[in-house]
PDB file of C-alpha atoms in Angstrom:
ATOM      1  CA  MET E  73      21.798   7.006   0.035  1.00 47.00           C
ATOM      2  CA  ARG E  74      21.014   9.691  -3.211  1.00 55.00           C
ATOM      3  CA  PHE E  75      18.721   6.786  -5.041  1.00 50.00           C
ATOM      4  CA  LYS E  76      16.799   6.221  -1.988  1.00 53.00           C
ATOM      5  CA  LYS E  77      16.242   9.565  -1.160  1.00 53.00           C
ATOM      6  CA  PHE E  78      15.332  10.482  -4.793  1.00 56.00           C
ATOM      7  CA  ALA E  79      13.072   7.561  -4.807  1.00 55.00           C
ATOM      8  CA  ALA E  80      11.078   8.800  -1.812  1.00 51.00           C
ATOM      9  CA  VAL E  81      10.584  11.898  -3.047  1.00 56.00           C
ATOM     10  CA  VAL E  82       9.107  10.999  -6.355  1.00 55.00           C
ATOM     11  CA  ALA E  83       6.739   8.291  -4.753  1.00 53.00           C
ATOM     12  CA  ALA E  84       5.542  10.674  -2.253  1.00 50.00           C
ATOM     13  CA  THR E  85       5.008  13.570  -4.785  1.00 52.00           C
ATOM     14  CA  GLY E  86       3.353  11.229  -7.417  1.00 48.00           C
ATOM     15  CA  ALA E  87       0.822   9.909  -5.427  1.00 44.00           C
ATOM     16  CA  LEU E  88      -0.301  13.154  -3.540  1.00 44.00           C
ATOM     17  CA  THR E  89      -0.695  14.655  -7.276  1.00 45.00           C
ATOM     18  CA  PHE E  90      -2.811  12.148  -8.489  1.00 43.00           C
ATOM     19  CA  VAL E  91      -4.795  11.863  -5.565  1.00 42.00           C
ATOM     20  CA  ALA E  92      -5.413  15.533  -5.485  1.00 42.00           C
ATOM     21  CA  ALA E  93      -6.330  15.757  -9.355  1.00 44.00           C
ATOM     22  CA  CYS E  94      -8.812  12.704  -8.979  1.00 43.00           C
ATOM     23  CA  SER E  95     -10.673  14.265  -5.974  1.00 39.00           C
ATOM     24  CA  ASP E  96     -14.059  15.948  -6.289  1.00 40.00           C
ATOM     25  CA  ASP E  97     -13.162  19.272  -4.988  1.00 41.00           C
ATOM     26  CA  THR E  98     -15.206  21.675  -6.699  1.00 40.00           C
ATOM     27  CA  SER E  99     -13.797  25.004  -5.137  1.00 38.00           C
ATOM     28  CA  SER E 100     -10.892  25.690  -7.737  1.00 38.00           C
ATOM     29  CA  ASP E 101     -11.497  28.567  -9.820  1.00 39.00           C
ATOM     30  CA  ALA E 102     -12.353  28.486 -13.467  1.00 38.00           C
ATOM     31  CA  THR E 103      -8.273  29.511 -14.265  1.00 38.00           C
ATOM     32  CA  SER E 104      -7.294  26.087 -12.801  1.00 36.00           C
ATOM     33  CA  SER E 105      -9.972  24.155 -14.303  1.00 37.00           C
ATOM     34  CA  ASP E 106      -9.473  25.645 -17.844  1.00 38.00           C
ATOM     35  CA  SER E 107      -5.607  24.823 -17.622  1.00 36.00           C
ATOM     36  CA  SER E 108      -5.873  21.210 -16.726  1.00 38.00           C
ATOM     37  CA  SER E 109      -8.159  20.683 -19.188  1.00 37.00           C
ATOM     38  CA  GLN E 110      -5.639  21.776 -21.581  1.00 41.00           C
ATOM     39  CA  THR E 111      -2.781  19.747 -20.029  1.00 46.00           C
ATOM     40  CA  ASP E 112      -4.579  16.683 -20.575  1.00 62.00           C
ATOM     41  CA  ALA E 113      -3.998  16.056 -23.833  1.00 77.00           C
ATOM     42  CA  GLY E 114      -0.591  14.491 -24.570  1.00 89.00           C
ATOM     43  CA  SER E 115       1.816  14.631 -27.251  1.00 93.00           C
ATOM     44  CA  SER E 116       3.926  11.803 -29.412  1.00 95.00           C
ATOM     45  CA  ALA E 117       7.023  13.600 -28.687  1.00 95.00           C
ATOM     46  CA  LEU E 118       8.969  13.234 -25.489  1.00 96.00           C
ATOM     47  CA  PRO E 119       8.677  16.512 -22.932  1.00 94.00           C
ATOM     48  CA  GLU E 120      11.539  19.228 -23.661  1.00 94.00           C
ATOM     49  CA  GLY E 121      14.394  18.194 -21.603  1.00 95.00           C
ATOM     50  CA  PHE E 122      13.444  14.418 -21.233  1.00 97.00           C
ATOM     51  CA  PRO E 123      16.304  12.128 -22.265  1.00 97.00           C
ATOM     52  CA  THR E 124      15.327  10.303 -25.389  1.00 96.00           C
ATOM     53  CA  ASP E 125      17.803   7.589 -24.448  1.00 96.00           C
ATOM     54  CA  VAL E 126      15.311   6.626 -21.427  1.00 98.00           C
ATOM     55  CA  PRO E 127      12.992   3.703 -22.394  1.00 98.00           C
ATOM     56  CA  VAL E 128       9.397   4.385 -21.712  1.00 98.00           C
ATOM     57  CA  VAL E 129       6.028   2.998 -22.461  1.00 98.00           C
ATOM     58  CA  GLY E 130       3.150   4.477 -24.301  1.00 96.00           C
ATOM     59  CA  SER E 131       3.090   6.603 -27.264  1.00 95.00           C
ATOM     60  CA  GLU E 132       1.790   9.811 -25.633  1.00 96.00           C
ATOM     61  CA  TYR E 133       3.350  12.074 -22.990  1.00 97.00           C
ATOM     62  CA  LYS E 134       3.001  15.201 -21.206  1.00 96.00           C
ATOM     63  CA  PRO E 135       5.114  17.267 -18.775  1.00 95.00           C
ATOM     64  CA  TYR E 136       5.236  16.575 -15.164  1.00 90.00           C
ATOM     65  CA  ASP E 137       6.920  18.883 -12.701  1.00 91.00           C
ATOM     66  CA  ALA E 138       9.678  16.205 -11.541  1.00 88.00           C
ATOM     67  CA  PRO E 139       9.795  16.727  -7.372  1.00 85.00           C
ATOM     68  CA  ALA E 140      13.404  16.239  -7.184  1.00 83.00           C
ATOM     69  CA  SER E 141      15.995  18.898  -8.177  1.00 84.00           C
ATOM     70  CA  ASN E 142      18.020  18.495 -11.527  1.00 90.00           C
ATOM     71  CA  ALA E 143      15.119  16.141 -12.489  1.00 94.00           C
ATOM     72  CA  VAL E 144      13.013  16.299 -15.281  1.00 96.00           C
ATOM     73  CA  GLY E 145       9.319  14.232 -15.331  1.00 95.00           C
ATOM     74  CA  MET E 146       7.202  13.030 -18.019  1.00 96.00           C
ATOM     75  CA  GLU E 147       3.594  11.480 -17.683  1.00 96.00           C
ATOM     76  CA  VAL E 148       2.267   8.918 -19.813  1.00 97.00           C
ATOM     77  CA  VAL E 149      -1.019   9.939 -21.255  1.00 96.00           C
ATOM     78  CA  GLY E 150      -3.426   6.839 -21.273  1.00 95.00           C
ATOM     79  CA  ALA E 151      -1.753   4.826 -18.797  1.00 96.00           C
ATOM     80  CA  THR E 152      -3.138   1.392 -18.090  1.00 96.00           C
ATOM     81  CA  ALA E 153      -3.141  -1.276 -15.269  1.00 94.00           C
ATOM     82  CA  THR E 154      -0.238  -3.203 -16.984  1.00 95.00           C
ATOM     83  CA  SER E 155       1.679   0.295 -17.912  1.00 97.00           C
ATOM     84  CA  PHE E 156       3.942   0.357 -14.651  1.00 97.00           C
ATOM     85  CA  ASP E 157       5.017  -3.392 -15.140  1.00 96.00           C
ATOM     86  CA  GLU E 158       5.841  -2.870 -18.754  1.00 97.00           C
ATOM     87  CA  ALA E 159       7.998   0.448 -17.864  1.00 98.00           C
ATOM     88  CA  VAL E 160      10.078  -1.599 -15.284  1.00 97.00           C
ATOM     89  CA  GLN E 161      10.547  -4.415 -17.943  1.00 98.00           C
ATOM     90  CA  LYS E 162      11.317  -1.554 -20.369  1.00 98.00           C
ATOM     91  CA  LEU E 163      14.315  -0.455 -18.189  1.00 98.00           C
ATOM     92  CA  LYS E 164      15.290  -3.836 -17.079  1.00 97.00           C
ATOM     93  CA  ASP E 165      15.450  -4.881 -20.736  1.00 98.00           C
ATOM     94  CA  ALA E 166      17.791  -1.691 -21.700  1.00 98.00           C
ATOM     95  CA  GLY E 167      20.290  -2.680 -18.916  1.00 98.00           C
ATOM     96  CA  TYR E 168      19.192  -0.428 -15.908  1.00 98.00           C
ATOM     97  CA  THR E 169      20.278  -1.573 -12.596  1.00 97.00           C
ATOM     98  CA  GLU E 170      17.265  -1.992 -10.221  1.00 96.00           C
ATOM     99  CA  GLU E 171      18.124   0.216  -7.202  1.00 95.00           C
ATOM    100  CA  SER E 172      14.758  -0.021  -5.547  1.00 92.00           C
ATOM    101  CA  ALA E 173      12.560  -2.997  -6.359  1.00 91.00           C
ATOM    102  CA  PRO E 174       9.105  -2.227  -7.277  1.00 92.00           C
ATOM    103  CA  SER E 175       7.161  -1.648  -4.106  1.00 85.00           C
ATOM    104  CA  GLY E 176       3.796  -0.899  -2.619  1.00 76.00           C
ATOM    105  CA  ASP E 177       0.434  -2.487  -3.157  1.00 84.00           C
ATOM    106  CA  PRO E 178      -1.314  -2.221  -6.544  1.00 80.00           C
ATOM    107  CA  SER E 179      -2.918   1.403  -6.094  1.00 90.00           C
ATOM    108  CA  MET E 180       0.895   2.786  -5.766  1.00 92.00           C
ATOM    109  CA  ARG E 181       3.831   1.278  -6.862  1.00 95.00           C
ATOM    110  CA  THR E 182       7.452   2.805  -7.058  1.00 93.00           C
ATOM    111  CA  ALA E 183      10.803   1.610  -8.470  1.00 95.00           C
ATOM    112  CA  THR E 184      14.043   3.226  -9.079  1.00 95.00           C
ATOM    113  CA  TYR E 185      16.727   2.215 -11.946  1.00 97.00           C
ATOM    114  CA  THR E 186      20.166   3.326 -12.850  1.00 97.00           C
ATOM    115  CA  ASN E 187      22.763   3.610 -15.572  1.00 97.00           C
ATOM    116  CA  ALA E 188      25.854   5.299 -16.241  1.00 97.00           C
ATOM    117  CA  LYS E 189      23.677   8.412 -16.953  1.00 97.00           C
ATOM    118  CA  HIS E 190      20.677   8.489 -15.499  1.00 97.00           C
ATOM    119  CA  ILE E 191      18.589   7.859 -12.097  1.00 96.00           C
ATOM    120  CA  VAL E 192      14.817   6.888 -13.249  1.00 96.00           C
ATOM    121  CA  GLY E 193      12.162   6.797 -10.787  1.00 95.00           C
ATOM    122  CA  VAL E 194       8.610   5.270 -12.285  1.00 95.00           C
ATOM    123  CA  VAL E 195       5.715   5.728 -10.227  1.00 95.00           C
ATOM    124  CA  GLY E 196       2.142   3.871 -10.888  1.00 95.00           C
ATOM    125  CA  VAL E 197      -1.064   4.997  -9.111  1.00 95.00           C
ATOM    126  CA  GLU E 198      -4.312   3.726  -9.342  1.00 94.00           C
ATOM    127  CA  VAL E 199      -7.243   5.400  -8.140  1.00 91.00           C
ATOM    128  CA  GLY E 200     -11.023   4.727  -8.798  1.00 91.00           C
ATOM    129  CA  GLY E 201      -9.903   2.791 -11.853  1.00 91.00           C
ATOM    130  CA  GLU E 202      -7.807   5.208 -13.419  1.00 93.00           C
ATOM    131  CA  TYR E 203      -4.106   4.810 -13.491  1.00 95.00           C
ATOM    132  CA  ARG E 204      -1.129   7.235 -14.017  1.00 95.00           C
ATOM    133  CA  VAL E 205       2.284   6.360 -14.477  1.00 96.00           C
ATOM    134  CA  THR E 206       4.897   9.006 -14.190  1.00 96.00           C
ATOM    135  CA  TYR E 207       8.913   8.997 -15.260  1.00 97.00           C
ATOM    136  CA  ASN E 208      11.394  11.145 -13.027  1.00 96.00           C
ATOM    137  CA  VAL E 209      15.019  11.074 -14.735  1.00 96.00           C
ATOM    138  CA  ALA E 210      17.900  13.044 -12.970  1.00 95.00           C
ATOM    139  CA  PRO E 211      21.541  12.786 -14.107  1.00 95.00           C
ATOM    140  CA  ALA E 212      23.745   9.881 -12.345  1.00 93.00           C
ATOM    141  CA  SER E 213      26.493  12.047 -11.557  1.00 82.00           C
TER     142      SER E 213
END
């Protein structure tokens, strides 16, 4: 049950955040637009607290506020149409167990995988030809 709840929280928050970021709402103040442009740049280092033993796609990352308690999140900078499928395959290849299979239509897909140490939620969202892949990792115990 914990896995399904984790997956639902991750999926809903990931999709809502991406849709909000892609909207054309120009009512935001200068401070929020300045901070978003500064956080669009990624780093080749995983965000602080993200487990280095979780296999990930991409080569640049930025922190992402994980919606589940005790979880750490990360967004892949420069995600493409194939990034979600690649993320899922890397987790399978590393021996992670599929708790919730990739689901959803191509515009929003979610999946949850586990091993002895981690619960990993992956969300892939496509809006207007732009792609976002986020990871949310929580301790398995």
